[in-house]
PDB file of N, CA, C and O in Angstrom:
ATOM      1  N   UNK A 232       0.847  -1.178   0.000  1.00 70.00           N
ATOM      2  CA  UNK A 232       0.000   0.000   0.000  1.00 70.00           C
ATOM      3  C   UNK A 232       0.895   1.245   0.000  1.00 70.00           C
ATOM      4  O   UNK A 232       1.894   1.301   0.713  1.00 70.00           O
ATOM      5  N   UNK A 233       0.525   2.224  -0.782  1.00 78.00           N
ATOM      6  CA  UNK A 233       1.296   3.462  -0.888  1.00 78.00           C
ATOM      7  C   UNK A 233       1.131   4.306   0.377  1.00 78.00           C
ATOM      8  O   UNK A 233       0.091   4.278   1.022  1.00 78.00           O
ATOM      9  N   UNK A 234       2.163   5.039   0.707  1.00 78.00           N
ATOM     10  CA  UNK A 234       2.103   5.947   1.845  1.00 78.00           C
ATOM     11  C   UNK A 234       1.309   7.176   1.428  1.00 78.00           C
ATOM     12  O   UNK A 234       1.605   7.814   0.428  1.00 78.00           O
ATOM     13  N   UNK A 235       0.291   7.507   2.198  1.00 81.00           N
ATOM     14  CA  UNK A 235      -0.564   8.658   1.910  1.00 81.00           C
ATOM     15  C   UNK A 235       0.054   9.928   2.496  1.00 81.00           C
ATOM     16  O   UNK A 235       0.892   9.867   3.383  1.00 81.00           O
ATOM     17  N   UNK A 236      -0.388  11.061   2.010  1.00 85.00           N
ATOM     18  CA  UNK A 236       0.075  12.345   2.517  1.00 85.00           C
ATOM     19  C   UNK A 236      -1.094  13.102   3.125  1.00 85.00           C
ATOM     20  O   UNK A 236      -2.210  13.044   2.621  1.00 85.00           O
ATOM     21  N   UNK A 237      -0.837  13.803   4.213  1.00 82.00           N
ATOM     22  CA  UNK A 237      -1.849  14.668   4.810  1.00 82.00           C
ATOM     23  C   UNK A 237      -1.913  16.013   4.086  1.00 82.00           C
ATOM     24  O   UNK A 237      -2.867  16.764   4.251  1.00 82.00           O
ATOM     25  N   UNK A 238      -0.896  16.284   3.306  1.00 85.00           N
ATOM     26  CA  UNK A 238      -0.815  17.559   2.601  1.00 85.00           C
ATOM     27  C   UNK A 238      -1.378  17.373   1.195  1.00 85.00           C
ATOM     28  O   UNK A 238      -0.902  16.538   0.432  1.00 85.00           O
ATOM     29  N   UNK A 239      -2.410  18.143   0.866  1.00 83.00           N
ATOM     30  CA  UNK A 239      -2.975  18.076  -0.479  1.00 83.00           C
ATOM     31  C   UNK A 239      -1.993  18.679  -1.465  1.00 83.00           C
ATOM     32  O   UNK A 239      -0.997  19.287  -1.071  1.00 83.00           O
ATOM     33  N   UNK A 240      -2.274  18.543  -2.728  1.00 93.00           N
ATOM     34  CA  UNK A 240      -1.358  19.087  -3.726  1.00 93.00           C
ATOM     35  C   UNK A 240      -1.293  20.604  -3.615  1.00 93.00           C
ATOM     36  O   UNK A 240      -2.309  21.285  -3.674  1.00 93.00           O
ATOM     37  N   UNK A 241      -0.088  21.100  -3.443  1.00 95.00           N
ATOM     38  CA  UNK A 241       0.152  22.531  -3.231  1.00 95.00           C
ATOM     39  C   UNK A 241       1.323  22.952  -4.102  1.00 95.00           C
ATOM     40  O   UNK A 241       2.276  22.207  -4.284  1.00 95.00           O
ATOM     41  N   UNK A 242       1.243  24.171  -4.651  1.00 96.00           N
ATOM     42  CA  UNK A 242       2.328  24.730  -5.458  1.00 96.00           C
ATOM     43  C   UNK A 242       2.496  26.207  -5.130  1.00 96.00           C
ATOM     44  O   UNK A 242       1.576  26.850  -4.648  1.00 96.00           O
ATOM     45  N   UNK A 243       3.655  26.719  -5.411  1.00 97.00           N
ATOM     46  CA  UNK A 243       3.892  28.162  -5.377  1.00 97.00           C
ATOM     47  C   UNK A 243       4.237  28.545  -6.801  1.00 97.00           C
ATOM     48  O   UNK A 243       5.087  27.914  -7.432  1.00 97.00           O
ATOM     49  N   UNK A 244       3.526  29.551  -7.349  1.00 97.00           N
ATOM     50  CA  UNK A 244       3.798  29.966  -8.716  1.00 97.00           C
ATOM     51  C   UNK A 244       3.640  31.472  -8.861  1.00 97.00           C
ATOM     52  O   UNK A 244       3.467  32.183  -7.880  1.00 97.00           O
ATOM     53  N   UNK A 245       3.710  31.931 -10.086  1.00 98.00           N
ATOM     54  CA  UNK A 245       3.569  33.351 -10.414  1.00 98.00           C
ATOM     55  C   UNK A 245       2.210  33.551 -11.086  1.00 98.00           C
ATOM     56  O   UNK A 245       1.852  32.807 -12.013  1.00 98.00           O
ATOM     57  N   UNK A 246       1.463  34.540 -10.624  1.00 98.00           N
ATOM     58  CA  UNK A 246       0.141  34.816 -11.186  1.00 98.00           C
ATOM     59  C   UNK A 246       0.272  35.290 -12.632  1.00 98.00           C
ATOM     60  O   UNK A 246       1.070  36.176 -12.931  1.00 98.00           O
ATOM     61  N   UNK A 247      -0.518  34.695 -13.509  1.00 97.00           N
ATOM     62  CA  UNK A 247      -0.507  35.081 -14.922  1.00 97.00           C
ATOM     63  C   UNK A 247      -1.398  36.267 -15.211  1.00 97.00           C
ATOM     64  O   UNK A 247      -1.246  36.940 -16.234  1.00 97.00           O
ATOM     65  N   UNK A 248      -2.345  36.521 -14.299  1.00 98.00           N
ATOM     66  CA  UNK A 248      -3.231  37.681 -14.431  1.00 98.00           C
ATOM     67  C   UNK A 248      -3.665  38.122 -13.036  1.00 98.00           C
ATOM     68  O   UNK A 248      -3.526  37.365 -12.071  1.00 98.00           O
ATOM     69  N   UNK A 249      -4.178  39.322 -12.923  1.00 98.00           N
ATOM     70  CA  UNK A 249      -4.604  39.850 -11.632  1.00 98.00           C
ATOM     71  C   UNK A 249      -5.936  39.220 -11.226  1.00 98.00           C
ATOM     72  O   UNK A 249      -6.797  38.964 -12.060  1.00 98.00           O
ATOM     73  N   UNK A 250      -6.073  38.947  -9.936  1.00 98.00           N
ATOM     74  CA  UNK A 250      -7.327  38.420  -9.401  1.00 98.00           C
ATOM     75  C   UNK A 250      -7.313  38.567  -7.882  1.00 98.00           C
ATOM     76  O   UNK A 250      -6.288  38.897  -7.289  1.00 98.00           O
ATOM     77  N   UNK A 251      -8.447  38.319  -7.249  1.00 98.00           N
ATOM     78  CA  UNK A 251      -8.548  38.431  -5.806  1.00 98.00           C
ATOM     79  C   UNK A 251      -8.056  37.152  -5.130  1.00 98.00           C
ATOM     80  O   UNK A 251      -8.187  36.058  -5.677  1.00 98.00           O
ATOM     81  N   UNK A 252      -7.547  37.313  -3.920  1.00 98.00           N
ATOM     82  CA  UNK A 252      -7.163  36.182  -3.078  1.00 98.00           C
ATOM     83  C   UNK A 252      -8.444  35.465  -2.664  1.00 98.00           C
ATOM     84  O   UNK A 252      -9.458  36.099  -2.388  1.00 98.00           O
ATOM     85  N   UNK A 253      -8.413  34.145  -2.609  1.00 97.00           N
ATOM     86  CA  UNK A 253      -9.610  33.393  -2.263  1.00 97.00           C
ATOM     87  C   UNK A 253      -9.876  33.336  -0.763  1.00 97.00           C
ATOM     88  O   UNK A 253     -10.969  32.968  -0.354  1.00 97.00           O
ATOM     89  N   UNK A 254      -8.922  33.758   0.051  1.00 97.00           N
ATOM     90  CA  UNK A 254      -9.148  33.819   1.494  1.00 97.00           C
ATOM     91  C   UNK A 254      -9.708  35.173   1.909  1.00 97.00           C
ATOM     92  O   UNK A 254     -10.426  35.273   2.889  1.00 97.00           O
ATOM     93  N   UNK A 255      -9.374  36.214   1.144  1.00 97.00           N
ATOM     94  CA  UNK A 255      -9.799  37.568   1.493  1.00 97.00           C
ATOM     95  C   UNK A 255      -9.922  38.382   0.199  1.00 97.00           C
ATOM     96  O   UNK A 255      -8.911  38.723  -0.420  1.00 97.00           O
ATOM     97  N   UNK A 256     -11.135  38.689  -0.200  1.00 96.00           N
ATOM     98  CA  UNK A 256     -11.374  39.409  -1.462  1.00 96.00           C
ATOM     99  C   UNK A 256     -10.777  40.812  -1.463  1.00 96.00           C
ATOM    100  O   UNK A 256     -10.617  41.413  -2.524  1.00 96.00           O
ATOM    101  N   UNK A 257     -10.420  41.334  -0.288  1.00 97.00           N
ATOM    102  CA  UNK A 257      -9.784  42.658  -0.216  1.00 97.00           C
ATOM    103  C   UNK A 257      -8.306  42.586  -0.607  1.00 97.00           C
ATOM    104  O   UNK A 257      -7.681  43.606  -0.854  1.00 97.00           O
ATOM    105  N   UNK A 258      -7.754  41.368  -0.634  1.00 98.00           N
ATOM    106  CA  UNK A 258      -6.358  41.177  -1.027  1.00 98.00           C
ATOM    107  C   UNK A 258      -6.303  40.895  -2.523  1.00 98.00           C
ATOM    108  O   UNK A 258      -6.890  39.942  -3.005  1.00 98.00           O
ATOM    109  N   UNK A 259      -5.587  41.716  -3.231  1.00 98.00           N
ATOM    110  CA  UNK A 259      -5.488  41.592  -4.681  1.00 98.00           C
ATOM    111  C   UNK A 259      -4.146  40.959  -5.055  1.00 98.00           C
ATOM    112  O   UNK A 259      -3.095  41.375  -4.563  1.00 98.00           O
ATOM    113  N   UNK A 260      -4.192  39.949  -5.891  1.00 98.00           N
ATOM    114  CA  UNK A 260      -2.989  39.334  -6.431  1.00 98.00           C
ATOM    115  C   UNK A 260      -2.796  39.928  -7.819  1.00 98.00           C
ATOM    116  O   UNK A 260      -3.663  39.784  -8.682  1.00 98.00           O
ATOM    117  N   UNK A 261      -1.702  40.621  -8.020  1.00 98.00           N
ATOM    118  CA  UNK A 261      -1.444  41.251  -9.311  1.00 98.00           C
ATOM    119  C   UNK A 261      -0.664  40.304 -10.215  1.00 98.00           C
ATOM    120  O   UNK A 261       0.019  39.386  -9.733  1.00 98.00           O
ATOM    121  N   UNK A 262      -0.742  40.537 -11.502  1.00 98.00           N
ATOM    122  CA  UNK A 262       0.028  39.745 -12.468  1.00 98.00           C
ATOM    123  C   UNK A 262       1.503  39.817 -12.083  1.00 98.00           C
ATOM    124  O   UNK A 262       2.035  40.892 -11.817  1.00 98.00           O
ATOM    125  N   UNK A 263       2.154  38.660 -12.010  1.00 98.00           N
ATOM    126  CA  UNK A 263       3.567  38.596 -11.652  1.00 98.00           C
ATOM    127  C   UNK A 263       3.836  38.370 -10.178  1.00 98.00           C
ATOM    128  O   UNK A 263       4.974  38.112  -9.798  1.00 98.00           O
ATOM    129  N   UNK A 264       2.796  38.464  -9.326  1.00 98.00           N
ATOM    130  CA  UNK A 264       2.972  38.217  -7.893  1.00 98.00           C
ATOM    131  C   UNK A 264       3.142  36.721  -7.629  1.00 98.00           C
ATOM    132  O   UNK A 264       2.569  35.881  -8.322  1.00 98.00           O
ATOM    133  N   UNK A 265       3.892  36.406  -6.593  1.00 98.00           N
ATOM    134  CA  UNK A 265       4.004  35.025  -6.132  1.00 98.00           C
ATOM    135  C   UNK A 265       2.719  34.701  -5.380  1.00 98.00           C
ATOM    136  O   UNK A 265       2.215  35.524  -4.608  1.00 98.00           O
ATOM    137  N   UNK A 266       2.177  33.498  -5.621  1.00 98.00           N
ATOM    138  CA  UNK A 266       0.948  33.091  -4.948  1.00 98.00           C
ATOM    139  C   UNK A 266       1.027  31.619  -4.572  1.00 98.00           C
ATOM    140  O   UNK A 266       1.826  30.864  -5.126  1.00 98.00           O
ATOM    141  N   UNK A 267       0.190  31.235  -3.625  1.00 98.00           N
ATOM    142  CA  UNK A 267       0.077  29.840  -3.207  1.00 98.00           C
ATOM    143  C   UNK A 267      -1.119  29.234  -3.925  1.00 98.00           C
ATOM    144  O   UNK A 267      -2.206  29.815  -3.916  1.00 98.00           O
ATOM    145  N   UNK A 268      -0.901  28.073  -4.559  1.00 97.00           N
ATOM    146  CA  UNK A 268      -1.972  27.353  -5.247  1.00 97.00           C
ATOM    147  C   UNK A 268      -2.255  26.069  -4.472  1.00 97.00           C
ATOM    148  O   UNK A 268      -1.343  25.308  -4.193  1.00 97.00           O
ATOM    149  N   UNK A 269      -3.520  25.859  -4.124  1.00 96.00           N
ATOM    150  CA  UNK A 269      -3.920  24.666  -3.389  1.00 96.00           C
ATOM    151  C   UNK A 269      -5.000  23.953  -4.188  1.00 96.00           C
ATOM    152  O   UNK A 269      -5.999  24.558  -4.581  1.00 96.00           O
ATOM    153  N   UNK A 270      -4.783  22.673  -4.430  1.00 94.00           N
ATOM    154  CA  UNK A 270      -5.738  21.874  -5.203  1.00 94.00           C
ATOM    155  C   UNK A 270      -7.053  21.768  -4.443  1.00 94.00           C
ATOM    156  O   UNK A 270      -7.079  21.460  -3.252  1.00 94.00           O
ATOM    157  N   UNK A 271      -8.161  22.061  -5.115  1.00 92.00           N
ATOM    158  CA  UNK A 271      -9.503  21.965  -4.538  1.00 92.00           C
ATOM    159  C   UNK A 271     -10.403  21.287  -5.560  1.00 92.00           C
ATOM    160  O   UNK A 271     -10.767  21.907  -6.565  1.00 92.00           O
ATOM    161  N   UNK A 272     -10.715  20.022  -5.321  1.00 91.00           N
ATOM    162  CA  UNK A 272     -11.458  19.207  -6.283  1.00 91.00           C
ATOM    163  C   UNK A 272     -10.700  19.183  -7.611  1.00 91.00           C
ATOM    164  O   UNK A 272      -9.554  18.801  -7.646  1.00 91.00           O
ATOM    165  N   UNK A 273     -11.342  19.648  -8.679  1.00 93.00           N
ATOM    166  CA  UNK A 273     -10.689  19.624  -9.993  1.00 93.00           C
ATOM    167  C   UNK A 273     -10.027  20.944 -10.362  1.00 93.00           C
ATOM    168  O   UNK A 273      -9.485  21.086 -11.460  1.00 93.00           O
ATOM    169  N   UNK A 274     -10.098  21.924  -9.483  1.00 95.00           N
ATOM    170  CA  UNK A 274      -9.515  23.236  -9.791  1.00 95.00           C
ATOM    171  C   UNK A 274      -8.515  23.624  -8.703  1.00 95.00           C
ATOM    172  O   UNK A 274      -8.154  22.820  -7.857  1.00 95.00           O
ATOM    173  N   UNK A 275      -8.066  24.853  -8.730  1.00 96.00           N
ATOM    174  CA  UNK A 275      -7.075  25.366  -7.791  1.00 96.00           C
ATOM    175  C   UNK A 275      -7.631  26.591  -7.076  1.00 96.00           C
ATOM    176  O   UNK A 275      -8.328  27.408  -7.668  1.00 96.00           O
ATOM    177  N   UNK A 276      -7.308  26.718  -5.789  1.00 97.00           N
ATOM    178  CA  UNK A 276      -7.567  27.941  -5.043  1.00 97.00           C
ATOM    179  C   UNK A 276      -6.251  28.706  -4.988  1.00 97.00           C
ATOM    180  O   UNK A 276      -5.181  28.105  -4.844  1.00 97.00           O
ATOM    181  N   UNK A 277      -6.335  30.039  -5.105  1.00 98.00           N
ATOM    182  CA  UNK A 277      -5.133  30.882  -5.139  1.00 98.00           C
ATOM    183  C   UNK A 277      -5.146  31.850  -3.961  1.00 98.00           C
ATOM    184  O   UNK A 277      -6.160  32.494  -3.695  1.00 98.00           O
ATOM    185  N   UNK A 278      -4.000  31.954  -3.282  1.00 98.00           N
ATOM    186  CA  UNK A 278      -3.895  32.794  -2.097  1.00 98.00           C
ATOM    187  C   UNK A 278      -2.720  33.762  -2.220  1.00 98.00           C
ATOM    188  O   UNK A 278      -1.652  33.392  -2.716  1.00 98.00           O
ATOM    189  N   UNK A 279      -2.935  34.986  -1.736  1.00 98.00           N
ATOM    190  CA  UNK A 279      -1.880  36.003  -1.759  1.00 98.00           C
ATOM    191  C   UNK A 279      -0.784  35.633  -0.760  1.00 98.00           C
ATOM    192  O   UNK A 279      -0.953  34.735   0.081  1.00 98.00           O
ATOM    193  N   UNK A 280       0.318  36.338  -0.812  1.00 97.00           N
ATOM    194  CA  UNK A 280       1.463  36.074   0.058  1.00 97.00           C
ATOM    195  C   UNK A 280       1.072  36.169   1.528  1.00 97.00           C
ATOM    196  O   UNK A 280       1.413  35.288   2.332  1.00 97.00           O
ATOM    197  N   UNK A 281       0.346  37.208   1.913  1.00 97.00           N
ATOM    198  CA  UNK A 281      -0.038  37.411   3.311  1.00 97.00           C
ATOM    199  C   UNK A 281      -0.872  36.253   3.834  1.00 97.00           C
ATOM    200  O   UNK A 281      -0.595  35.701   4.909  1.00 97.00           O
ATOM    201  N   UNK A 282      -1.885  35.855   3.081  1.00 98.00           N
ATOM    202  CA  UNK A 282      -2.742  34.756   3.505  1.00 98.00           C
ATOM    203  C   UNK A 282      -1.996  33.426   3.455  1.00 98.00           C
ATOM    204  O   UNK A 282      -2.190  32.568   4.322  1.00 98.00           O
ATOM    205  N   UNK A 283      -1.127  33.250   2.471  1.00 98.00           N
ATOM    206  CA  UNK A 283      -0.355  32.009   2.348  1.00 98.00           C
ATOM    207  C   UNK A 283       0.531  31.801   3.566  1.00 98.00           C
ATOM    208  O   UNK A 283       0.594  30.695   4.109  1.00 98.00           O
ATOM    209  N   UNK A 284       1.201  32.850   4.020  1.00 97.00           N
ATOM    210  CA  UNK A 284       2.079  32.745   5.191  1.00 97.00           C
ATOM    211  C   UNK A 284       1.256  32.326   6.411  1.00 97.00           C
ATOM    212  O   UNK A 284       1.667  31.457   7.191  1.00 97.00           O
ATOM    213  N   UNK A 285       0.077  32.898   6.568  1.00 97.00           N
ATOM    214  CA  UNK A 285      -0.804  32.564   7.687  1.00 97.00           C
ATOM    215  C   UNK A 285      -1.295  31.117   7.598  1.00 97.00           C
ATOM    216  O   UNK A 285      -1.281  30.383   8.599  1.00 97.00           O
ATOM    217  N   UNK A 286      -1.702  30.694   6.420  1.00 96.00           N
ATOM    218  CA  UNK A 286      -2.186  29.324   6.206  1.00 96.00           C
ATOM    219  C   UNK A 286      -1.073  28.319   6.499  1.00 96.00           C
ATOM    220  O   UNK A 286      -1.283  27.322   7.192  1.00 96.00           O
ATOM    221  N   UNK A 287       0.110  28.575   5.980  1.00 96.00           N
ATOM    222  CA  UNK A 287       1.236  27.662   6.170  1.00 96.00           C
ATOM    223  C   UNK A 287       1.616  27.572   7.651  1.00 96.00           C
ATOM    224  O   UNK A 287       1.837  26.473   8.177  1.00 96.00           O
ATOM    225  N   UNK A 288       1.677  28.702   8.348  1.00 97.00           N
ATOM    226  CA  UNK A 288       2.027  28.706   9.775  1.00 97.00           C
ATOM    227  C   UNK A 288       0.999  27.919  10.579  1.00 97.00           C
ATOM    228  O   UNK A 288       1.361  27.124  11.468  1.00 97.00           O
ATOM    229  N   UNK A 289      -0.277  28.108  10.288  1.00 96.00           N
ATOM    230  CA  UNK A 289      -1.337  27.385  10.995  1.00 96.00           C
ATOM    231  C   UNK A 289      -1.222  25.877  10.751  1.00 96.00           C
ATOM    232  O   UNK A 289      -1.353  25.067  11.673  1.00 96.00           O
ATOM    233  N   UNK A 290      -0.959  25.492   9.507  1.00 94.00           N
ATOM    234  CA  UNK A 290      -0.859  24.068   9.184  1.00 94.00           C
ATOM    235  C   UNK A 290       0.398  23.423   9.764  1.00 94.00           C
ATOM    236  O   UNK A 290       0.370  22.256  10.156  1.00 94.00           O
ATOM    237  N   UNK A 291       1.488  24.173   9.849  1.00 95.00           N
ATOM    238  CA  UNK A 291       2.691  23.646  10.500  1.00 95.00           C
ATOM    239  C   UNK A 291       2.389  23.365  11.971  1.00 95.00           C
ATOM    240  O   UNK A 291       2.792  22.326  12.510  1.00 95.00           O
ATOM    241  N   UNK A 292       1.654  24.267  12.623  1.00 94.00           N
ATOM    242  CA  UNK A 292       1.281  24.056  14.029  1.00 94.00           C
ATOM    243  C   UNK A 292       0.407  22.807  14.175  1.00 94.00           C
ATOM    244  O   UNK A 292       0.593  22.011  15.102  1.00 94.00           O
ATOM    245  N   UNK A 293      -0.533  22.612  13.269  1.00 92.00           N
ATOM    246  CA  UNK A 293      -1.398  21.424  13.315  1.00 92.00           C
ATOM    247  C   UNK A 293      -0.582  20.144  13.118  1.00 92.00           C
ATOM    248  O   UNK A 293      -0.769  19.161  13.833  1.00 92.00           O
ATOM    249  N   UNK A 294       0.320  20.152  12.152  1.00 93.00           N
ATOM    250  CA  UNK A 294       1.143  18.975  11.884  1.00 93.00           C
ATOM    251  C   UNK A 294       2.096  18.682  13.042  1.00 93.00           C
ATOM    252  O   UNK A 294       2.333  17.516  13.384  1.00 93.00           O
ATOM    253  N   UNK A 295       2.620  19.726  13.674  1.00 93.00           N
ATOM    254  CA  UNK A 295       3.497  19.548  14.824  1.00 93.00           C
ATOM    255  C   UNK A 295       2.727  18.899  15.971  1.00 93.00           C
ATOM    256  O   UNK A 295       3.240  17.990  16.635  1.00 93.00           O
ATOM    257  N   UNK A 296       1.493  19.333  16.199  1.00 91.00           N
ATOM    258  CA  UNK A 296       0.660  18.725  17.242  1.00 91.00           C
ATOM    259  C   UNK A 296       0.348  17.273  16.899  1.00 91.00           C
ATOM    260  O   UNK A 296       0.375  16.398  17.773  1.00 91.00           O
ATOM    261  N   UNK A 297       0.068  16.987  15.649  1.00 91.00           N
ATOM    262  CA  UNK A 297      -0.214  15.615  15.225  1.00 91.00           C
ATOM    263  C   UNK A 297       0.986  14.703  15.409  1.00 91.00           C
ATOM    264  O   UNK A 297       0.844  13.507  15.676  1.00 91.00           O
ATOM    265  N   UNK A 298       2.184  15.266  15.274  1.00 92.00           N
ATOM    266  CA  UNK A 298       3.401  14.482  15.347  1.00 92.00           C
ATOM    267  C   UNK A 298       3.558  13.772  16.695  1.00 92.00           C
ATOM    268  O   UNK A 298       4.163  12.713  16.782  1.00 92.00           O
ATOM    269  N   UNK A 299       2.957  14.310  17.743  1.00 90.00           N
ATOM    270  CA  UNK A 299       3.047  13.688  19.065  1.00 90.00           C
ATOM    271  C   UNK A 299       2.170  12.448  19.179  1.00 90.00           C
ATOM    272  O   UNK A 299       2.326  11.659  20.117  1.00 90.00           O
ATOM    273  N   UNK A 300       1.266  12.249  18.209  1.00 89.00           N
ATOM    274  CA  UNK A 300       0.342  11.118  18.200  1.00 89.00           C
ATOM    275  C   UNK A 300      -0.428  10.976  19.511  1.00 89.00           C
ATOM    276  O   UNK A 300      -0.654   9.882  20.015  1.00 89.00           O
ATOM    277  N   UNK A 301      -0.822  12.122  20.079  1.00 86.00           N
ATOM    278  CA  UNK A 301      -1.622  12.149  21.295  1.00 86.00           C
ATOM    279  C   UNK A 301      -3.103  12.211  20.909  1.00 86.00           C
ATOM    280  O   UNK A 301      -3.505  13.114  20.178  1.00 86.00           O
ATOM    281  N   UNK A 302      -3.901  11.241  21.377  1.00 85.00           N
ATOM    282  CA  UNK A 302      -5.326  11.257  21.040  1.00 85.00           C
ATOM    283  C   UNK A 302      -6.011  12.516  21.541  1.00 85.00           C
ATOM    284  O   UNK A 302      -5.677  13.031  22.628  1.00 85.00           O
ATOM    285  N   UNK A 303      -6.971  13.014  20.779  1.00 79.00           N
ATOM    286  CA  UNK A 303      -7.743  14.183  21.181  1.00 79.00           C
ATOM    287  C   UNK A 303      -9.026  13.713  21.854  1.00 79.00           C
ATOM    288  O   UNK A 303      -9.496  12.606  21.638  1.00 79.00           O
ATOM    289  N   UNK A 304      -9.608  14.566  22.678  1.00 79.00           N
ATOM    290  CA  UNK A 304     -10.856  14.240  23.372  1.00 79.00           C
ATOM    291  C   UNK A 304     -11.960  13.992  22.352  1.00 79.00           C
ATOM    292  O   UNK A 304     -12.074  14.707  21.361  1.00 79.00           O
ATOM    293  N   UNK A 305     -12.753  12.989  22.593  1.00 72.00           N
ATOM    294  CA  UNK A 305     -13.852  12.667  21.682  1.00 72.00           C
ATOM    295  C   UNK A 305     -13.394  12.082  20.376  1.00 72.00           C
ATOM    296  O   UNK A 305     -14.095  12.133  19.386  1.00 72.00           O
ATOM    297  N   UNK A 306     -12.195  11.531  20.319  1.00 59.00           N
ATOM    298  CA  UNK A 306     -11.633  11.026  19.082  1.00 59.00           C
ATOM    299  C   UNK A 306     -12.021   9.591  18.741  1.00 59.00           C
ATOM    300  O   UNK A 306     -11.419   8.984  17.875  1.00 59.00           O
ATOM    301  N   UNK A 307     -13.021   9.040  19.425  1.00 64.00           N
ATOM    302  CA  UNK A 307     -13.425   7.666  19.142  1.00 64.00           C
ATOM    303  C   UNK A 307     -14.392   7.621  17.982  1.00 64.00           C
ATOM    304  O   UNK A 307     -15.374   8.329  17.955  1.00 64.00           O
ATOM    305  N   UNK A 308     -14.115   6.780  17.002  1.00 59.00           N
ATOM    306  CA  UNK A 308     -15.010   6.613  15.850  1.00 59.00           C
ATOM    307  C   UNK A 308     -15.314   5.149  15.645  1.00 59.00           C
ATOM    308  O   UNK A 308     -14.589   4.282  15.879  1.00 59.00           O
TER     309      UNK A 308
END
């Protein structure tokens, strides 16, 4: 059996055209800006640098907590 990943497909690329960040419509991604691309179903969600840094930091904290393999309350399924 293949080893699965908790991290969905993610890329960092350069925006080909200007558009709004999908986390905050007030954040504008301009053509040529670096952005975070996250696979969502059959398409991609795009995030500005500010939101990407926040998302990545939050997910690193979650993964660090998971690394201890400590069961959470109510975790019985």
